[in-house]
Amino acid sequence: MATKKDLVEAYSFSRRRLVTAFVSGAPGGREVEPARPGRTIVGGIALAVLLAAGAAIAGVFAPRTPDDWNQPGLVISKETGAAYVILESDQDELRPVINTTSAKLILGDDAEPTLISQDTIDGQRIGDDIGIFGAPASVPTASLLINSGWTACTADERGVRVRVARSSDLTTTPGAGLTVLNHGQYYVVAQSDPAGPGAGGWFVYPVPEQRARGLDQTDNLLQQLQLSPRGNAVRVPREWIDLFPVAAPLDWSAFDLDGAGDPPDEPLPGDAAKAVVGDVLETDDGTYRLVTRSGPVQLTDFAAQVYLDVVLPDGHVARPIRVDSAPAVRSGDNSFLTDTRWPAALPTPLTTDPCARLTAEQGEAPTAQLASPGDSSAVGTLGKGEKDPVVDPGRGAYVLSGGWSGGATGAAPYLVDAKGRADPLGGADAASLLGYADVPAPVVPDSWVELFRCGVALSQDAALQPPSEPKGSACG
């Protein structure tokens, strides 16, 4: 270890060398020249230019708050995503809006949001919240609406599952028919005559009890129509029956005979001479004609089976009168038969669980078809009395809720949202504000709209109010 004396001598030696270096100068007698000052100046200027250019570029690409951001419209916070509206009536105030649907009802579908910083928003006057409590977070665009092709399936003592989907796995059988039961009343669901006023849609035909002198004819009537007797009827909810329009009952009253038991206005020749109004003539070719006051009317296969198996007012069942051929007289008025909307041919029994498919087009009467379910549309284990509305994600519908005639007068506009709710639209401009001004909204029967849960009323007036829970049903 170095002693204190050694350290003192080393320090003295280093000091002498330092003094000698300052006094003697550089080796060889040349002093070291300082660097040129111009180089330092030029480098500093170049660095300053680069820094200035970088700042300019950063300023170009950095988002800035637009000068006119506080005009009436929609404002979105860049940091939080919170939405605010600026109203024409008070441009100095930002009103928080609780959902996009309310913002559209206030500003219209074409309003472009302006993104600004939360710091800028915090420096403004913030008003009370506005918007419709419970409104959809967003609504489908016009291209994603599904206004037709809805399906509704049920099963024996089950509920109803209604689906609004781009495609379905239902199978429709032309001419299919079914016997159903609800609260002690029997009905037949069958396809009307495609050439008749029912346009080939399916109808519900009530089946009144047919008793003749203690003999129950009801099951015989159903079986002659190739349909299940009452013991095999499918027990369905009333909501499902109402998905079809109701037509004439399968009863003698549907024939609307005037002067039953009286001779026709024009006497009939030959074997038919003894026939009176209400009698049926059966020709050798297997056709049937009903004698009316204005003359014989040829019956369809379906109508003939109904007339021959219902109970007449006198408590008897009709017995046809055999004739070689149709009487050579003027045919009677068959408008009563057209008005029944009955099928022309006998139905083909549906052997699966029943489904209904809706067809709706603007300006046309809606129709419903009887169909069989696929795996995705089957009702499954849905409990009796339950309703299960299912809408494809991001989809919905804009329709007018009305009657089976298809008339738009008095029909109420509804939005079916992705949550399976029917939201009534209030005010003449609600649909336009949501972006549906050019959508050809069809008329859909009330019974179909009622399968969905009742939503909330959507209108501009409601969207401008502070949010509050609705009182009572918005669907009336």
Short mmCIF file of C-alpha atoms in Angstrom, two decimals:
data_model
loop_
_atom_site.label_atom_id
_atom_site.label_comp_id
_atom_site.label_asym_id
_atom_site.label_seq_id
_atom_site.Cartn_x
_atom_site.Cartn_y
_atom_site.Cartn_z
CA MET A 1 0.00 0.00 0.00
CA ALA A 2 1.35 3.50 -0.95
CA THR A 3 2.43 5.65 1.98
CA LYS A 4 1.43 9.22 2.52
CA LYS A 5 4.92 10.30 1.39
CA ASP A 6 4.51 8.36 -1.89
CA LEU A 7 1.14 10.08 -2.58
CA VAL A 8 2.62 13.56 -1.98
CA GLU A 9 5.53 12.88 -4.37
CA ALA A 10 3.14 11.54 -7.07
CA TYR A 11 0.91 14.61 -6.80
CA SER A 12 4.00 16.93 -7.06
CA PHE A 13 5.20 15.06 -10.18
CA SER A 14 1.80 15.36 -11.94
CA ARG A 15 1.61 19.06 -11.14
CA ARG A 16 5.12 19.70 -12.57
CA ARG A 17 4.15 17.90 -15.84
CA LEU A 18 0.98 19.98 -16.22
CA VAL A 19 2.88 23.25 -15.70
CA THR A 20 5.60 22.20 -18.19
CA ALA A 21 2.92 21.37 -20.83
CA PHE A 22 1.29 24.82 -20.56
CA VAL A 23 4.66 26.65 -20.61
CA SER A 24 6.43 24.63 -23.35
CA GLY A 25 3.47 24.46 -25.83
CA ALA A 26 2.84 21.70 -28.34
CA PRO A 27 5.63 19.30 -29.33
CA GLY A 28 7.68 20.69 -32.22
CA GLY A 29 6.70 24.23 -31.35
CA ARG A 30 3.16 24.20 -33.04
CA GLU A 31 0.13 25.19 -31.13
CA VAL A 32 -3.08 23.26 -31.78
CA GLU A 33 -5.38 25.40 -33.95
CA PRO A 34 -8.99 25.84 -32.80
CA ALA A 35 -11.81 24.51 -35.05
CA ARG A 36 -13.26 26.92 -37.64
CA PRO A 37 -16.32 28.71 -36.20
CA GLY A 38 -18.15 28.65 -39.58
CA ARG A 39 -18.63 24.91 -39.45
CA THR A 40 -20.47 25.16 -36.13
CA ILE A 41 -22.73 27.92 -37.45
CA VAL A 42 -23.65 26.00 -40.64
CA GLY A 43 -24.42 22.82 -38.66
CA GLY A 44 -26.62 24.73 -36.26
CA ILE A 45 -28.58 26.30 -39.11
CA ALA A 46 -29.12 22.90 -40.79
CA LEU A 47 -30.34 21.39 -37.54
CA ALA A 48 -32.73 24.29 -37.02
CA VAL A 49 -34.16 23.86 -40.55
CA LEU A 50 -34.76 20.14 -39.97
CA LEU A 51 -36.48 20.81 -36.66
CA ALA A 52 -38.70 23.45 -38.24
CA ALA A 53 -39.65 21.15 -41.15
CA GLY A 54 -40.49 18.32 -38.76
CA ALA A 55 -42.70 20.60 -36.74
CA ALA A 56 -44.50 21.73 -39.89
CA ILE A 57 -45.09 18.16 -41.08
CA ALA A 58 -46.31 17.13 -37.65
CA GLY A 59 -48.72 20.05 -37.70
CA VAL A 60 -50.14 18.95 -41.05
CA PHE A 61 -50.80 15.38 -39.97
CA ALA A 62 -51.88 16.05 -36.39
CA PRO A 63 -55.72 16.18 -36.04
CA ARG A 64 -57.03 19.62 -35.34
CA THR A 65 -60.42 20.73 -34.08
CA PRO A 66 -62.36 22.15 -37.08
CA ASP A 67 -63.12 25.84 -36.83
CA ASP A 68 -66.85 25.23 -37.44
CA TRP A 69 -67.27 22.22 -35.18
CA ASN A 70 -69.84 24.00 -33.03
CA GLN A 71 -72.46 24.23 -35.79
CA PRO A 72 -75.75 22.29 -35.35
CA GLY A 73 -74.94 18.60 -35.70
CA LEU A 74 -73.45 15.57 -34.00
CA VAL A 75 -70.21 15.76 -32.00
CA ILE A 76 -68.23 12.72 -30.81
CA SER A 77 -65.49 12.75 -28.17
CA LYS A 78 -62.27 11.27 -29.58
CA GLU A 79 -61.22 9.94 -26.21
CA THR A 80 -64.47 8.60 -24.74
CA GLY A 81 -66.78 8.09 -27.75
CA ALA A 82 -69.54 10.03 -25.97
CA ALA A 83 -72.07 11.61 -28.35
CA TYR A 84 -73.45 15.14 -28.15
CA VAL A 85 -75.84 17.09 -30.34
CA ILE A 86 -75.83 20.81 -31.01
CA LEU A 87 -79.32 22.08 -31.68
CA GLU A 88 -80.38 24.98 -33.89
CA SER A 89 -82.20 26.48 -30.94
CA ASP A 90 -79.07 26.71 -28.76
CA GLN A 91 -75.72 26.45 -30.53
CA ASP A 92 -73.76 27.38 -27.41
CA GLU A 93 -74.76 24.19 -25.60
CA LEU A 94 -73.80 20.54 -26.07
CA ARG A 95 -76.56 18.05 -25.24
CA PRO A 96 -75.43 14.50 -24.44
CA VAL A 97 -77.56 12.06 -26.49
CA ILE A 98 -77.99 8.57 -25.05
CA ASN A 99 -78.07 6.49 -28.27
CA THR A 100 -77.46 6.71 -32.00
CA THR A 101 -81.12 6.13 -32.86
CA SER A 102 -82.14 9.24 -30.92
CA ALA A 103 -79.40 11.24 -32.66
CA LYS A 104 -80.74 10.15 -36.06
CA LEU A 105 -84.29 11.12 -35.12
CA ILE A 106 -83.02 14.58 -34.13
CA LEU A 107 -80.56 15.28 -36.96
CA GLY A 108 -81.45 12.83 -39.72
CA ASP A 109 -79.70 9.80 -41.14
CA ASP A 110 -77.24 11.85 -43.24
CA ALA A 111 -75.74 13.81 -40.32
CA GLU A 112 -71.92 13.39 -40.30
CA PRO A 113 -70.35 13.27 -36.82
CA THR A 114 -67.48 15.62 -35.95
CA LEU A 115 -64.66 14.19 -33.82
CA ILE A 116 -63.18 16.60 -31.29
CA SER A 117 -61.05 16.23 -28.19
CA GLN A 118 -62.55 15.79 -24.78
CA ASP A 119 -60.59 18.84 -23.62
CA THR A 120 -62.49 20.96 -26.15
CA ILE A 121 -65.79 19.47 -25.02
CA ASP A 122 -64.95 20.08 -21.37
CA GLY A 123 -64.54 23.76 -22.17
CA GLN A 124 -68.12 24.07 -23.41
CA ARG A 125 -71.47 24.42 -21.69
CA ILE A 126 -72.96 20.92 -21.32
CA GLY A 127 -76.75 20.65 -21.18
CA ASP A 128 -79.07 17.95 -19.90
CA ASP A 129 -79.15 14.49 -21.47
CA ILE A 130 -81.70 13.90 -24.24
CA GLY A 131 -82.86 10.80 -26.07
CA ILE A 132 -85.34 7.92 -25.96
CA PHE A 133 -84.82 5.55 -23.08
CA GLY A 134 -84.81 1.96 -24.34
CA ALA A 135 -84.47 2.86 -28.02
CA PRO A 136 -82.27 0.55 -30.13
CA ALA A 137 -78.58 1.42 -29.86
CA SER A 138 -78.64 1.55 -33.67
CA VAL A 139 -81.05 0.70 -36.47
CA PRO A 140 -80.41 -1.34 -39.62
CA THR A 141 -79.66 0.48 -42.84
CA ALA A 142 -82.25 0.29 -45.60
CA SER A 143 -80.29 -2.42 -47.43
CA LEU A 144 -80.45 -4.72 -44.39
CA LEU A 145 -84.24 -4.62 -43.92
CA ILE A 146 -86.22 -7.86 -44.31
CA ASN A 147 -89.84 -6.85 -44.91
CA SER A 148 -91.15 -10.13 -46.28
CA GLY A 149 -90.57 -13.84 -45.85
CA TRP A 150 -91.11 -13.87 -42.09
CA THR A 151 -91.88 -17.29 -40.65
CA ALA A 152 -93.78 -18.46 -37.58
CA CYS A 153 -93.79 -22.06 -36.38
CA THR A 154 -95.64 -23.90 -33.65
CA ALA A 155 -96.42 -27.47 -32.58
CA ASP A 156 -99.01 -29.33 -30.57
CA GLU A 157 -99.47 -27.41 -27.30
CA ARG A 158 -96.39 -25.26 -27.93
CA GLY A 159 -95.74 -21.56 -28.30
CA VAL A 160 -94.87 -19.60 -31.45
CA ARG A 161 -91.38 -18.84 -32.77
CA VAL A 162 -91.30 -16.03 -35.32
CA ARG A 163 -88.14 -15.44 -37.37
CA VAL A 164 -87.04 -12.51 -39.50
CA ALA A 165 -84.16 -13.94 -41.50
CA ARG A 166 -82.53 -13.47 -44.88
CA SER A 167 -83.28 -17.12 -45.70
CA SER A 168 -85.34 -19.88 -44.11
CA ASP A 169 -85.41 -23.67 -44.20
CA LEU A 170 -89.20 -23.98 -44.44
CA THR A 171 -90.77 -26.25 -47.05
CA THR A 172 -94.05 -25.19 -48.63
CA THR A 173 -96.36 -27.87 -50.08
CA PRO A 174 -98.93 -26.50 -52.54
CA GLY A 175 -102.42 -27.58 -51.56
CA ALA A 176 -101.45 -28.62 -48.01
CA GLY A 177 -104.17 -28.55 -45.36
CA LEU A 178 -104.43 -29.04 -41.61
CA THR A 179 -107.03 -29.42 -38.86
CA VAL A 180 -106.27 -27.34 -35.75
CA LEU A 181 -107.92 -26.74 -32.39
CA ASN A 182 -107.97 -23.75 -30.08
CA HIS A 183 -110.16 -23.37 -26.98
CA GLY A 184 -112.70 -25.94 -28.15
CA GLN A 185 -113.09 -24.47 -31.65
CA TYR A 186 -111.89 -26.42 -34.69
CA TYR A 187 -110.48 -24.87 -37.84
CA VAL A 188 -109.15 -25.99 -41.19
CA VAL A 189 -106.09 -24.24 -42.63
CA ALA A 190 -106.02 -24.76 -46.40
CA GLN A 191 -105.04 -23.09 -49.67
CA SER A 192 -107.70 -21.09 -51.46
CA ASP A 193 -108.45 -21.49 -55.15
CA PRO A 194 -105.42 -20.00 -56.99
CA ALA A 195 -107.81 -18.71 -59.67
CA GLY A 196 -110.09 -17.05 -57.12
CA PRO A 197 -109.92 -13.74 -55.24
CA GLY A 198 -107.82 -15.32 -52.48
CA ALA A 199 -104.87 -15.41 -54.91
CA GLY A 200 -103.92 -18.89 -53.78
CA GLY A 201 -103.07 -17.89 -50.24
CA TRP A 202 -103.90 -20.03 -47.24
CA PHE A 203 -106.98 -19.22 -45.15
CA VAL A 204 -108.49 -20.34 -41.87
CA TYR A 205 -111.95 -21.91 -42.21
CA PRO A 206 -113.97 -22.35 -39.00
CA VAL A 207 -115.56 -25.80 -38.60
CA PRO A 208 -118.89 -25.50 -36.75
CA GLU A 209 -120.22 -28.66 -35.11
CA GLN A 210 -122.37 -30.68 -37.52
CA ARG A 211 -125.08 -32.74 -35.83
CA ALA A 212 -127.92 -34.47 -37.67
CA ARG A 213 -130.65 -36.08 -35.53
CA GLY A 214 -128.17 -37.19 -32.88
CA LEU A 215 -125.51 -38.16 -35.44
CA ASP A 216 -122.29 -36.11 -35.28
CA GLN A 217 -121.21 -35.38 -38.86
CA THR A 218 -118.18 -33.22 -38.04
CA ASP A 219 -115.51 -35.93 -38.25
CA ASN A 220 -117.11 -37.36 -41.37
CA LEU A 221 -116.94 -33.93 -42.99
CA LEU A 222 -113.24 -33.54 -42.14
CA GLN A 223 -112.34 -37.01 -43.36
CA GLN A 224 -114.23 -36.56 -46.63
CA LEU A 225 -112.06 -33.47 -47.12
CA GLN A 226 -108.95 -35.68 -46.61
CA LEU A 227 -108.14 -33.95 -43.33
CA SER A 228 -107.55 -35.21 -39.80
CA PRO A 229 -110.61 -35.77 -37.61
CA ARG A 230 -111.02 -33.77 -34.43
CA GLY A 231 -109.17 -36.30 -32.28
CA ASN A 232 -105.98 -35.71 -34.31
CA ALA A 233 -106.27 -31.94 -34.57
CA VAL A 234 -103.13 -29.97 -33.69
CA ARG A 235 -103.67 -27.83 -30.59
CA VAL A 236 -102.23 -24.45 -31.53
CA PRO A 237 -102.25 -20.98 -29.91
CA ARG A 238 -104.71 -18.37 -31.09
CA GLU A 239 -101.78 -16.15 -32.11
CA TRP A 240 -100.76 -18.71 -34.72
CA ILE A 241 -104.29 -19.12 -36.13
CA ASP A 242 -104.48 -15.34 -36.56
CA LEU A 243 -101.47 -15.46 -38.91
CA PHE A 244 -103.91 -16.45 -41.67
CA PRO A 245 -106.96 -14.53 -42.90
CA VAL A 246 -110.34 -16.00 -41.94
CA ALA A 247 -112.74 -17.09 -44.67
CA ALA A 248 -116.17 -18.73 -44.82
CA PRO A 249 -116.97 -21.52 -42.34
CA LEU A 250 -117.42 -25.09 -43.52
CA ASP A 251 -121.16 -24.94 -43.00
CA TRP A 252 -124.44 -24.79 -44.92
CA SER A 253 -124.69 -21.06 -44.19
CA ALA A 254 -121.69 -20.36 -46.44
CA PHE A 255 -123.74 -21.29 -49.54
CA ASP A 256 -126.06 -18.34 -48.94
CA LEU A 257 -129.07 -20.02 -50.55
CA ASP A 258 -132.12 -17.83 -51.05
CA GLY A 259 -135.48 -19.61 -51.17
CA ALA A 260 -134.30 -23.04 -50.07
CA GLY A 261 -137.02 -25.61 -50.79
CA ASP A 262 -138.65 -23.52 -53.52
CA PRO A 263 -138.56 -24.34 -57.25
CA PRO A 264 -135.88 -22.49 -59.24
CA ASP A 265 -136.93 -19.52 -61.36
CA GLU A 266 -136.43 -21.58 -64.53
CA PRO A 267 -137.89 -25.12 -64.43
CA LEU A 268 -135.36 -27.92 -64.87
CA PRO A 269 -135.90 -30.63 -67.50
CA GLY A 270 -135.86 -34.43 -67.29
CA ASP A 271 -134.71 -36.17 -64.12
CA ALA A 272 -133.93 -32.80 -62.56
CA ALA A 273 -137.50 -31.55 -62.85
CA LYS A 274 -138.33 -32.43 -59.26
CA ALA A 275 -135.26 -30.65 -57.82
CA VAL A 276 -135.79 -27.58 -55.65
CA VAL A 277 -133.44 -24.89 -54.41
CA GLY A 278 -130.88 -26.58 -52.17
CA ASP A 279 -130.85 -29.94 -53.95
CA VAL A 280 -127.67 -31.34 -55.50
CA LEU A 281 -127.54 -32.88 -58.97
CA GLU A 282 -124.92 -35.57 -59.59
CA THR A 283 -124.11 -36.25 -63.25
CA ASP A 284 -122.62 -39.40 -64.74
CA ASP A 285 -119.23 -37.70 -65.14
CA GLY A 286 -118.96 -37.30 -61.36
CA THR A 287 -119.60 -33.55 -61.16
CA TYR A 288 -122.07 -31.91 -58.79
CA ARG A 289 -124.38 -28.96 -59.33
CA LEU A 290 -126.22 -27.10 -56.61
CA VAL A 291 -129.68 -25.90 -57.55
CA THR A 292 -130.08 -22.19 -56.71
CA ARG A 293 -132.95 -19.82 -57.44
CA SER A 294 -131.15 -18.51 -60.54
CA GLY A 295 -130.18 -21.97 -61.83
CA PRO A 296 -127.73 -24.86 -61.28
CA VAL A 297 -124.19 -23.94 -60.11
CA GLN A 298 -121.33 -26.39 -60.65
CA LEU A 299 -119.48 -27.07 -57.39
CA THR A 300 -115.75 -27.58 -56.99
CA ASP A 301 -114.60 -30.87 -55.48
CA PHE A 302 -114.07 -29.14 -52.14
CA ALA A 303 -117.42 -27.33 -52.11
CA ALA A 304 -119.26 -30.49 -53.16
CA GLN A 305 -117.82 -32.50 -50.25
CA VAL A 306 -118.69 -29.72 -47.82
CA TYR A 307 -122.30 -29.51 -49.02
CA LEU A 308 -122.82 -33.27 -49.00
CA ASP A 309 -121.51 -33.67 -45.43
CA VAL A 310 -122.85 -30.66 -43.55
CA VAL A 311 -126.18 -30.70 -41.78
CA LEU A 312 -128.98 -28.92 -43.62
CA PRO A 313 -131.49 -26.66 -41.84
CA ASP A 314 -134.01 -29.52 -41.74
CA GLY A 315 -131.55 -31.66 -39.76
CA HIS A 316 -130.74 -33.99 -42.64
CA VAL A 317 -127.69 -34.54 -44.82
CA ALA A 318 -128.05 -33.80 -48.53
CA ARG A 319 -128.68 -36.72 -50.88
CA PRO A 320 -127.76 -36.02 -54.50
CA ILE A 321 -130.23 -36.53 -57.33
CA ARG A 322 -128.73 -38.60 -60.14
CA VAL A 323 -129.02 -37.17 -63.66
CA ASP A 324 -127.43 -38.24 -66.92
CA SER A 325 -126.01 -34.82 -67.73
CA ALA A 326 -126.16 -31.22 -66.70
CA PRO A 327 -129.58 -29.66 -67.35
CA ALA A 328 -129.69 -27.61 -70.53
CA VAL A 329 -130.64 -24.40 -68.76
CA ARG A 330 -128.92 -21.19 -67.85
CA SER A 331 -126.33 -21.61 -65.08
CA GLY A 332 -126.97 -19.87 -61.79
CA ASP A 333 -124.99 -17.10 -60.12
CA ASN A 334 -121.89 -18.62 -58.47
CA SER A 335 -120.63 -15.47 -56.75
CA PHE A 336 -121.52 -16.95 -53.35
CA LEU A 337 -119.04 -19.76 -54.02
CA THR A 338 -116.29 -17.34 -54.99
CA ASP A 339 -116.86 -15.35 -51.81
CA THR A 340 -116.12 -18.37 -49.62
CA ARG A 341 -112.40 -18.34 -50.58
CA TRP A 342 -112.52 -22.13 -50.33
CA PRO A 343 -110.02 -24.42 -52.05
CA ALA A 344 -111.00 -25.83 -55.43
CA ALA A 345 -109.39 -29.26 -54.91
CA LEU A 346 -109.24 -31.41 -51.80
CA PRO A 347 -106.24 -30.59 -49.58
CA THR A 348 -103.14 -32.72 -49.05
CA PRO A 349 -102.76 -33.41 -45.30
CA LEU A 350 -99.77 -31.73 -43.65
CA THR A 351 -97.94 -34.38 -41.64
CA THR A 352 -95.38 -32.16 -39.86
CA ASP A 353 -95.52 -29.43 -37.26
CA PRO A 354 -97.15 -26.39 -38.86
CA CYS A 355 -95.47 -23.15 -39.88
CA ALA A 356 -96.68 -19.98 -41.58
CA ARG A 357 -94.69 -17.93 -44.08
CA LEU A 358 -95.62 -14.30 -44.80
CA THR A 359 -95.37 -12.68 -48.22
CA ALA A 360 -95.77 -8.90 -48.23
CA GLU A 361 -95.15 -6.37 -51.01
CA GLN A 362 -95.98 -2.68 -51.17
CA GLY A 363 -99.35 -2.06 -52.78
CA GLU A 364 -100.44 -5.71 -52.61
CA ALA A 365 -102.53 -7.70 -50.17
CA PRO A 366 -100.31 -9.83 -47.91
CA THR A 367 -100.63 -13.60 -48.06
CA ALA A 368 -99.63 -16.46 -45.76
CA GLN A 369 -98.56 -19.97 -46.68
CA LEU A 370 -98.73 -23.20 -44.71
CA ALA A 371 -95.30 -24.86 -44.51
CA SER A 372 -93.16 -27.46 -42.76
CA PRO A 373 -90.25 -26.42 -40.51
CA GLY A 374 -86.55 -27.15 -40.88
CA ASP A 375 -84.03 -27.59 -38.09
CA SER A 376 -83.46 -23.87 -37.50
CA SER A 377 -87.12 -22.87 -37.63
CA ALA A 378 -88.63 -25.67 -35.56
CA VAL A 379 -90.31 -24.54 -32.37
CA GLY A 380 -88.45 -27.11 -30.27
CA THR A 381 -89.28 -27.09 -26.57
CA LEU A 382 -90.84 -23.63 -26.49
CA GLY A 383 -93.50 -23.68 -23.80
CA LYS A 384 -97.21 -23.34 -24.33
CA GLY A 385 -98.27 -19.70 -24.53
CA GLU A 386 -94.71 -18.42 -25.09
CA LYS A 387 -93.58 -16.27 -28.01
CA ASP A 388 -89.99 -16.26 -29.22
CA PRO A 389 -89.16 -13.55 -31.78
CA VAL A 390 -85.79 -14.05 -33.49
CA VAL A 391 -84.19 -11.51 -35.86
CA ASP A 392 -80.93 -12.01 -37.75
CA PRO A 393 -78.10 -9.91 -36.19
CA GLY A 394 -77.97 -6.40 -37.59
CA ARG A 395 -81.23 -6.89 -39.46
CA GLY A 396 -84.76 -5.64 -38.96
CA ALA A 397 -87.85 -4.55 -40.85
CA TYR A 398 -89.80 -1.39 -41.66
CA VAL A 399 -93.46 -2.18 -42.30
CA LEU A 400 -96.97 -0.78 -42.01
CA SER A 401 -99.15 -2.68 -39.56
CA GLY A 402 -102.62 -3.04 -41.02
CA GLY A 403 -105.12 -5.55 -42.35
CA TRP A 404 -105.26 -8.35 -44.89
CA SER A 405 -106.57 -6.08 -47.66
CA GLY A 406 -103.16 -4.45 -48.06
CA GLY A 407 -104.55 -0.93 -47.89
CA ALA A 408 -102.14 1.59 -46.41
CA THR A 409 -104.87 3.93 -45.14
CA GLY A 410 -104.83 3.82 -41.37
CA ALA A 411 -101.86 1.43 -41.26
CA ALA A 412 -99.30 2.25 -38.55
CA PRO A 413 -95.54 2.33 -39.31
CA TYR A 414 -93.30 0.06 -37.24
CA LEU A 415 -89.61 -0.70 -37.01
CA VAL A 416 -88.78 -4.29 -36.06
CA ASP A 417 -85.33 -4.08 -34.47
CA ALA A 418 -82.59 -6.69 -34.05
CA LYS A 419 -83.77 -7.45 -30.50
CA GLY A 420 -87.10 -8.74 -31.80
CA ARG A 421 -89.10 -5.70 -30.72
CA ALA A 422 -91.73 -3.80 -32.68
CA ASP A 423 -91.10 -0.06 -32.23
CA PRO A 424 -93.95 2.22 -33.39
CA LEU A 425 -92.79 5.23 -35.41
CA GLY A 426 -94.38 8.54 -34.46
CA GLY A 427 -94.69 11.62 -36.62
CA ALA A 428 -94.74 11.87 -40.39
CA ASP A 429 -90.95 12.09 -40.72
CA ALA A 430 -89.66 9.41 -38.34
CA ALA A 431 -89.04 6.84 -41.09
CA SER A 432 -87.29 9.42 -43.26
CA LEU A 433 -85.04 10.56 -40.41
CA LEU A 434 -83.98 6.94 -39.83
CA GLY A 435 -83.02 6.57 -43.51
CA TYR A 436 -86.12 4.78 -44.81
CA ALA A 437 -87.61 7.49 -47.03
CA ASP A 438 -87.12 5.40 -50.18
CA VAL A 439 -88.05 2.02 -48.66
CA PRO A 440 -91.24 0.53 -50.19
CA ALA A 441 -92.82 -0.44 -46.87
CA PRO A 442 -95.42 -3.21 -47.28
CA VAL A 443 -98.58 -3.63 -45.25
CA VAL A 444 -98.19 -6.51 -42.78
CA PRO A 445 -101.20 -7.86 -40.84
CA ASP A 446 -101.41 -6.66 -37.22
CA SER A 447 -101.36 -10.27 -36.03
CA TRP A 448 -97.84 -10.74 -37.40
CA VAL A 449 -96.49 -7.54 -35.83
CA GLU A 450 -98.00 -8.52 -32.49
CA LEU A 451 -95.76 -11.61 -32.35
CA PHE A 452 -92.85 -9.31 -31.50
CA ARG A 453 -92.27 -7.77 -28.10
CA CYS A 454 -93.57 -4.24 -27.85
CA GLY A 455 -90.70 -1.77 -28.07
CA VAL A 456 -90.64 1.99 -27.53
CA ALA A 457 -92.19 4.78 -29.55
CA LEU A 458 -89.63 6.43 -31.85
CA SER A 459 -90.20 10.04 -32.85
CA GLN A 460 -88.26 13.28 -33.12
CA ASP A 461 -90.29 14.87 -30.34
CA ALA A 462 -89.47 12.00 -27.98
CA ALA A 463 -85.78 12.09 -28.93
CA LEU A 464 -85.54 15.76 -27.93
CA GLN A 465 -86.84 15.08 -24.44
CA PRO A 466 -84.84 14.02 -21.35
CA PRO A 467 -84.76 10.21 -21.19
CA SER A 468 -87.41 8.59 -19.01
CA GLU A 469 -88.95 5.16 -18.70
CA PRO A 470 -92.13 4.89 -20.81
CA LYS A 471 -95.44 4.64 -19.01
CA GLY A 472 -97.67 1.92 -20.39
CA SER A 473 -97.39 0.08 -23.69
CA ALA A 474 -96.22 2.01 -26.74
CA CYS A 475 -98.07 -0.40 -29.04
CA GLY A 476 -101.60 0.45 -27.89
#
